Amino acid sequence: MERCSHALTVDGRSWLIDPVDRPLVHDFAEVAGVLQLLDRHNRDCVAIAARLGVRHYVVPQAPIGPFRFIRVRNSRRWQEVALWWEDRRILVCADALGTAAYYRAGAERLAVHPLLRLRPPAFAVRPEAILCGHGTGVYEDAEGALREALRTSRRRIPQQLVSAARAWRSRPSAQ
C-alpha cells in the first residue's frame, strides 16, 4: 500500500500524522498529539495516542497550533481534511493526493486519488512540499506538481487505470 506516516515538529514538540505503530514512534521525545486526516485511516492512531497520553484528533476542522485544515471530502462514506502549515508551506494529505504507483498515470509526479479524479478537490495553497499518505513526498516544484495533478486528473483516468493494474499485478504476493 506504500503507506506513509509523518511527524511535524513545532517548538520542540512533534505532531504525528496518520501514524503506523513502528519502533520509530518511540524516537519522538515530546509528542503534542496525533492527527488523523481521514476518517477511515485509523491505522494505529488510537493506540499510539493512548500509549503516549496525548490527544487524538479525528478529521479536525478547527486550527490546531500552526496548522489549519482544508476540507477534501465530507460525505457519509468519506471524510478527509488536508493539513496546511502556512509558515512552512507544507501540505499533508492522507488519501486525496499520492505518489504511489497505483495512484499515478504513467510518469505523473503527484496524482489525485483514483476515486477523486472526476471531481478533484480544490487546494488554494502554494506548497513548497507535499507529504502524502501513500507514496513519497514531493519536495521539488511541489506547487507545479499540485497544479498539474489537479488540472489533468480527469483526462488521465484511462492511463491511471492501466498504471493501477500494473502496480497491483507486480506487487509481491503474500505467502
Short mmCIF file of N, CA, C and O in Angstrom, two decimals, residues 65-139:
data_model
loop_
_atom_site.label_atom_id
_atom_site.label_comp_id
_atom_site.label_asym_id
_atom_site.label_seq_id
_atom_site.Cartn_x
_atom_site.Cartn_y
_atom_site.Cartn_z
N GLY A 65 -2.71 24.61 16.73
CA GLY A 65 -1.38 25.20 16.67
C GLY A 65 -1.22 25.97 15.37
O GLY A 65 -2.11 26.73 14.97
N PRO A 66 -0.10 25.75 14.64
CA PRO A 66 0.11 26.48 13.40
C PRO A 66 -0.60 25.86 12.19
O PRO A 66 -0.46 26.34 11.07
N PHE A 67 -1.32 24.78 12.41
CA PHE A 67 -1.93 24.05 11.31
C PHE A 67 -3.39 24.46 11.11
O PHE A 67 -4.14 24.63 12.05
N ARG A 68 -3.77 24.58 9.84
CA ARG A 68 -5.19 24.71 9.53
C ARG A 68 -5.55 23.55 8.62
O ARG A 68 -4.68 22.89 8.04
N PHE A 69 -6.82 23.29 8.51
CA PHE A 69 -7.27 22.11 7.80
C PHE A 69 -8.19 22.51 6.65
O PHE A 69 -9.05 23.37 6.78
N ILE A 70 -7.94 21.87 5.51
CA ILE A 70 -8.69 22.13 4.29
C ILE A 70 -9.60 20.93 4.04
O ILE A 70 -9.12 19.79 3.97
N ARG A 71 -10.88 21.19 3.92
CA ARG A 71 -11.82 20.09 3.68
C ARG A 71 -11.56 19.51 2.28
O ARG A 71 -11.57 20.22 1.29
N VAL A 72 -11.34 18.21 2.23
CA VAL A 72 -11.14 17.49 0.97
C VAL A 72 -12.44 16.86 0.53
O VAL A 72 -12.90 17.02 -0.59
N ARG A 73 -13.06 16.15 1.46
CA ARG A 73 -14.31 15.45 1.18
C ARG A 73 -15.08 15.34 2.48
O ARG A 73 -14.50 15.04 3.52
N ASN A 74 -16.38 15.56 2.41
CA ASN A 74 -17.21 15.45 3.60
C ASN A 74 -18.52 14.76 3.21
O ASN A 74 -19.51 15.42 2.93
N SER A 75 -18.48 13.45 3.16
CA SER A 75 -19.68 12.69 2.84
C SER A 75 -19.83 11.57 3.86
O SER A 75 -18.95 11.36 4.69
N ARG A 76 -20.90 10.88 3.77
CA ARG A 76 -21.16 9.79 4.72
C ARG A 76 -20.05 8.73 4.67
O ARG A 76 -19.67 8.18 5.69
N ARG A 77 -19.51 8.48 3.50
CA ARG A 77 -18.52 7.41 3.34
C ARG A 77 -17.08 7.89 3.28
O ARG A 77 -16.17 7.07 3.25
N TRP A 78 -16.87 9.19 3.20
CA TRP A 78 -15.50 9.69 3.05
C TRP A 78 -15.40 11.06 3.68
O TRP A 78 -15.93 12.03 3.17
N GLN A 79 -14.70 11.13 4.80
CA GLN A 79 -14.43 12.40 5.46
C GLN A 79 -12.92 12.56 5.53
O GLN A 79 -12.24 11.74 6.15
N GLU A 80 -12.44 13.60 4.87
CA GLU A 80 -10.99 13.82 4.83
C GLU A 80 -10.70 15.32 4.84
O GLU A 80 -11.40 16.10 4.21
N VAL A 81 -9.64 15.67 5.55
CA VAL A 81 -9.09 17.02 5.52
C VAL A 81 -7.61 16.90 5.16
O VAL A 81 -6.99 15.86 5.39
N ALA A 82 -7.07 17.96 4.60
CA ALA A 82 -5.64 18.06 4.37
C ALA A 82 -5.10 19.06 5.38
O ALA A 82 -5.80 20.02 5.76
N LEU A 83 -3.89 18.84 5.84
CA LEU A 83 -3.26 19.76 6.77
C LEU A 83 -2.44 20.77 5.99
O LEU A 83 -1.68 20.39 5.09
N TRP A 84 -2.59 22.05 6.31
CA TRP A 84 -1.81 23.10 5.69
C TRP A 84 -1.05 23.85 6.77
O TRP A 84 -1.64 24.39 7.71
N TRP A 85 0.28 23.83 6.66
CA TRP A 85 1.15 24.56 7.59
C TRP A 85 1.70 25.75 6.82
O TRP A 85 2.69 25.65 6.11
N GLU A 86 1.01 26.85 6.93
CA GLU A 86 1.30 28.02 6.10
C GLU A 86 2.72 28.56 6.30
O GLU A 86 3.40 28.91 5.34
N ASP A 87 3.18 28.63 7.55
CA ASP A 87 4.52 29.17 7.82
C ASP A 87 5.62 28.42 7.07
O ASP A 87 6.60 29.00 6.65
N ARG A 88 5.46 27.13 6.94
CA ARG A 88 6.46 26.29 6.26
C ARG A 88 6.05 25.90 4.85
O ARG A 88 6.81 25.26 4.14
N ARG A 89 4.82 26.27 4.46
CA ARG A 89 4.25 25.94 3.16
C ARG A 89 4.30 24.43 2.89
O ARG A 89 4.73 23.97 1.85
N ILE A 90 3.81 23.68 3.89
CA ILE A 90 3.74 22.23 3.80
C ILE A 90 2.28 21.81 3.75
O ILE A 90 1.48 22.22 4.59
N LEU A 91 1.95 20.99 2.75
CA LEU A 91 0.61 20.41 2.60
C LEU A 91 0.73 18.92 2.89
O LEU A 91 1.60 18.24 2.33
N VAL A 92 -0.12 18.40 3.77
CA VAL A 92 -0.11 16.98 4.10
C VAL A 92 -1.48 16.41 3.76
O VAL A 92 -2.51 16.93 4.21
N CYS A 93 -1.49 15.35 2.96
CA CYS A 93 -2.73 14.70 2.54
C CYS A 93 -2.72 13.24 2.95
O CYS A 93 -1.68 12.57 2.86
N ALA A 94 -3.86 12.74 3.37
CA ALA A 94 -3.98 11.33 3.72
C ALA A 94 -4.17 10.49 2.46
O ALA A 94 -3.35 9.62 2.15
N ASP A 95 -5.24 10.74 1.73
CA ASP A 95 -5.56 9.96 0.53
C ASP A 95 -5.78 10.82 -0.71
O ASP A 95 -5.67 10.33 -1.83
N ALA A 96 -6.12 12.09 -0.56
CA ALA A 96 -6.51 12.94 -1.70
C ALA A 96 -5.44 13.01 -2.77
O ALA A 96 -5.74 13.01 -3.96
N LEU A 97 -4.19 13.08 -2.35
CA LEU A 97 -3.06 13.14 -3.28
C LEU A 97 -2.07 12.06 -2.90
O LEU A 97 -1.90 11.75 -1.72
N GLY A 98 -1.41 11.49 -3.88
CA GLY A 98 -0.42 10.46 -3.59
C GLY A 98 0.59 10.30 -4.70
O GLY A 98 0.40 10.80 -5.82
N THR A 99 1.66 9.59 -4.39
CA THR A 99 2.70 9.30 -5.38
C THR A 99 2.89 7.80 -5.55
O THR A 99 3.76 7.38 -6.30
N ALA A 100 2.10 7.00 -4.87
CA ALA A 100 2.20 5.54 -5.00
C ALA A 100 1.90 5.16 -6.46
O ALA A 100 1.14 5.84 -7.15
N ALA A 101 2.47 4.08 -6.91
CA ALA A 101 2.35 3.65 -8.31
C ALA A 101 0.89 3.50 -8.74
O ALA A 101 0.53 3.84 -9.86
N TYR A 102 0.04 3.00 -7.88
CA TYR A 102 -1.36 2.76 -8.25
C TYR A 102 -2.18 4.06 -8.28
O TYR A 102 -3.30 4.06 -8.77
N TYR A 103 -1.65 5.16 -7.80
CA TYR A 103 -2.31 6.47 -7.90
C TYR A 103 -2.01 7.12 -9.25
O TYR A 103 -2.85 7.80 -9.82
N ARG A 104 -0.76 6.97 -9.68
CA ARG A 104 -0.24 7.77 -10.79
C ARG A 104 -0.61 7.22 -12.16
O ARG A 104 -0.73 6.02 -12.35
N ALA A 105 -0.75 8.14 -13.11
CA ALA A 105 -0.96 7.80 -14.52
C ALA A 105 0.38 7.99 -15.21
O ALA A 105 0.85 9.12 -15.35
N GLY A 106 1.02 6.90 -15.54
CA GLY A 106 2.32 6.99 -16.22
C GLY A 106 3.36 7.68 -15.37
O GLY A 106 3.64 7.27 -14.27
N ALA A 107 3.92 8.78 -15.90
CA ALA A 107 5.04 9.45 -15.26
C ALA A 107 4.63 10.61 -14.35
O ALA A 107 5.45 11.45 -14.00
N GLU A 108 3.36 10.68 -13.97
CA GLU A 108 2.93 11.74 -13.06
C GLU A 108 3.81 11.74 -11.81
O GLU A 108 4.10 10.69 -11.26
N ARG A 109 4.18 12.93 -11.34
CA ARG A 109 4.94 13.02 -10.08
C ARG A 109 4.01 12.97 -8.88
O ARG A 109 4.37 12.48 -7.81
N LEU A 110 2.81 13.50 -9.06
CA LEU A 110 1.82 13.56 -8.00
C LEU A 110 0.47 13.31 -8.65
O LEU A 110 0.25 13.76 -9.77
N ALA A 111 -0.39 12.59 -7.96
CA ALA A 111 -1.68 12.25 -8.57
C ALA A 111 -2.82 12.43 -7.57
O ALA A 111 -2.64 12.31 -6.35
N VAL A 112 -3.98 12.70 -8.12
CA VAL A 112 -5.22 12.75 -7.34
C VAL A 112 -5.67 11.30 -7.12
O VAL A 112 -5.51 10.45 -8.00
N HIS A 113 -6.22 11.03 -5.96
CA HIS A 113 -6.73 9.68 -5.64
C HIS A 113 -7.62 9.21 -6.78
O HIS A 113 -8.44 9.98 -7.31
N PRO A 114 -7.52 7.93 -7.17
CA PRO A 114 -8.32 7.42 -8.29
C PRO A 114 -9.82 7.69 -8.17
O PRO A 114 -10.47 7.98 -9.17
N LEU A 115 -10.38 7.64 -6.97
CA LEU A 115 -11.81 7.86 -6.80
C LEU A 115 -12.20 9.34 -6.76
O LEU A 115 -13.38 9.67 -6.75
N LEU A 116 -11.20 10.22 -6.74
CA LEU A 116 -11.46 11.66 -6.72
C LEU A 116 -11.11 12.33 -8.04
O LEU A 116 -11.28 13.54 -8.19
N ARG A 117 -10.63 11.56 -9.00
CA ARG A 117 -10.16 12.14 -10.27
C ARG A 117 -11.26 12.86 -11.05
O ARG A 117 -11.00 13.87 -11.69
N LEU A 118 -12.48 12.36 -11.03
CA LEU A 118 -13.56 13.04 -11.76
C LEU A 118 -13.88 14.41 -11.18
O LEU A 118 -14.19 15.34 -11.91
N ARG A 119 -13.84 14.50 -9.87
CA ARG A 119 -14.11 15.77 -9.18
C ARG A 119 -13.00 16.01 -8.17
O ARG A 119 -13.17 15.78 -6.97
N PRO A 120 -11.85 16.48 -8.66
CA PRO A 120 -10.71 16.66 -7.75
C PRO A 120 -10.97 17.75 -6.72
O PRO A 120 -11.72 18.70 -6.98
N PRO A 121 -10.36 17.62 -5.56
CA PRO A 121 -10.53 18.65 -4.53
C PRO A 121 -9.85 19.95 -4.95
O PRO A 121 -8.99 19.96 -5.83
N ALA A 122 -10.23 21.03 -4.32
CA ALA A 122 -9.62 22.33 -4.58
C ALA A 122 -8.60 22.63 -3.48
O ALA A 122 -8.89 22.44 -2.30
N PHE A 123 -7.43 23.04 -3.89
CA PHE A 123 -6.40 23.43 -2.93
C PHE A 123 -5.91 24.83 -3.33
O PHE A 123 -5.19 24.98 -4.29
N ALA A 124 -6.33 25.83 -2.58
CA ALA A 124 -5.93 27.21 -2.85
C ALA A 124 -4.70 27.56 -2.02
O ALA A 124 -4.68 28.55 -1.28
N VAL A 125 -3.69 26.72 -2.10
CA VAL A 125 -2.44 26.92 -1.36
C VAL A 125 -1.28 26.81 -2.34
O VAL A 125 -1.43 26.28 -3.44
N ARG A 126 -0.12 27.28 -1.91
CA ARG A 126 1.09 27.25 -2.75
C ARG A 126 2.19 26.51 -1.98
O ARG A 126 3.06 27.14 -1.39
N PRO A 127 2.14 25.17 -1.98
CA PRO A 127 3.08 24.41 -1.16
C PRO A 127 4.50 24.36 -1.72
O PRO A 127 4.71 24.34 -2.93
N GLU A 128 5.46 24.31 -0.80
CA GLU A 128 6.85 24.04 -1.16
C GLU A 128 7.13 22.54 -1.02
O GLU A 128 8.06 22.03 -1.62
N ALA A 129 6.30 21.86 -0.22
CA ALA A 129 6.43 20.41 -0.05
C ALA A 129 5.04 19.82 0.15
O ALA A 129 4.17 20.47 0.75
N ILE A 130 4.86 18.63 -0.38
CA ILE A 130 3.60 17.90 -0.20
C ILE A 130 3.95 16.54 0.36
O ILE A 130 4.74 15.79 -0.23
N LEU A 131 3.37 16.22 1.51
CA LEU A 131 3.57 14.92 2.15
C LEU A 131 2.30 14.10 1.93
O LEU A 131 1.20 14.59 2.17
N CYS A 132 2.48 12.88 1.47
CA CYS A 132 1.36 12.02 1.08
C CYS A 132 1.22 10.85 2.04
O CYS A 132 2.21 10.34 2.56
N GLY A 133 0.00 10.37 2.19
CA GLY A 133 -0.26 9.18 2.99
C GLY A 133 0.07 7.90 2.25
O GLY A 133 0.18 6.84 2.86
N HIS A 134 0.24 8.00 0.93
CA HIS A 134 0.59 6.84 0.11
C HIS A 134 1.64 7.27 -0.91
O HIS A 134 1.33 7.95 -1.88
N GLY A 135 2.88 6.90 -0.66
CA GLY A 135 3.98 7.25 -1.55
C GLY A 135 4.86 8.33 -0.94
O GLY A 135 4.55 8.91 0.09
N THR A 136 5.98 8.57 -1.60
CA THR A 136 6.94 9.56 -1.12
C THR A 136 6.41 10.97 -1.30
O THR A 136 5.52 11.21 -2.11
N GLY A 137 6.98 11.89 -0.58
CA GLY A 137 6.58 13.29 -0.68
C GLY A 137 7.13 13.95 -1.94
O GLY A 137 8.00 13.41 -2.63
N VAL A 138 6.62 15.13 -2.21
CA VAL A 138 7.08 15.94 -3.35
C VAL A 138 7.77 17.16 -2.75
O VAL A 138 7.13 17.94 -2.04
N TYR A 139 9.06 17.32 -3.06
CA TYR A 139 9.85 18.39 -2.46
C TYR A 139 10.39 19.38 -3.49
O TYR A 139 10.87 20.44 -3.11
#
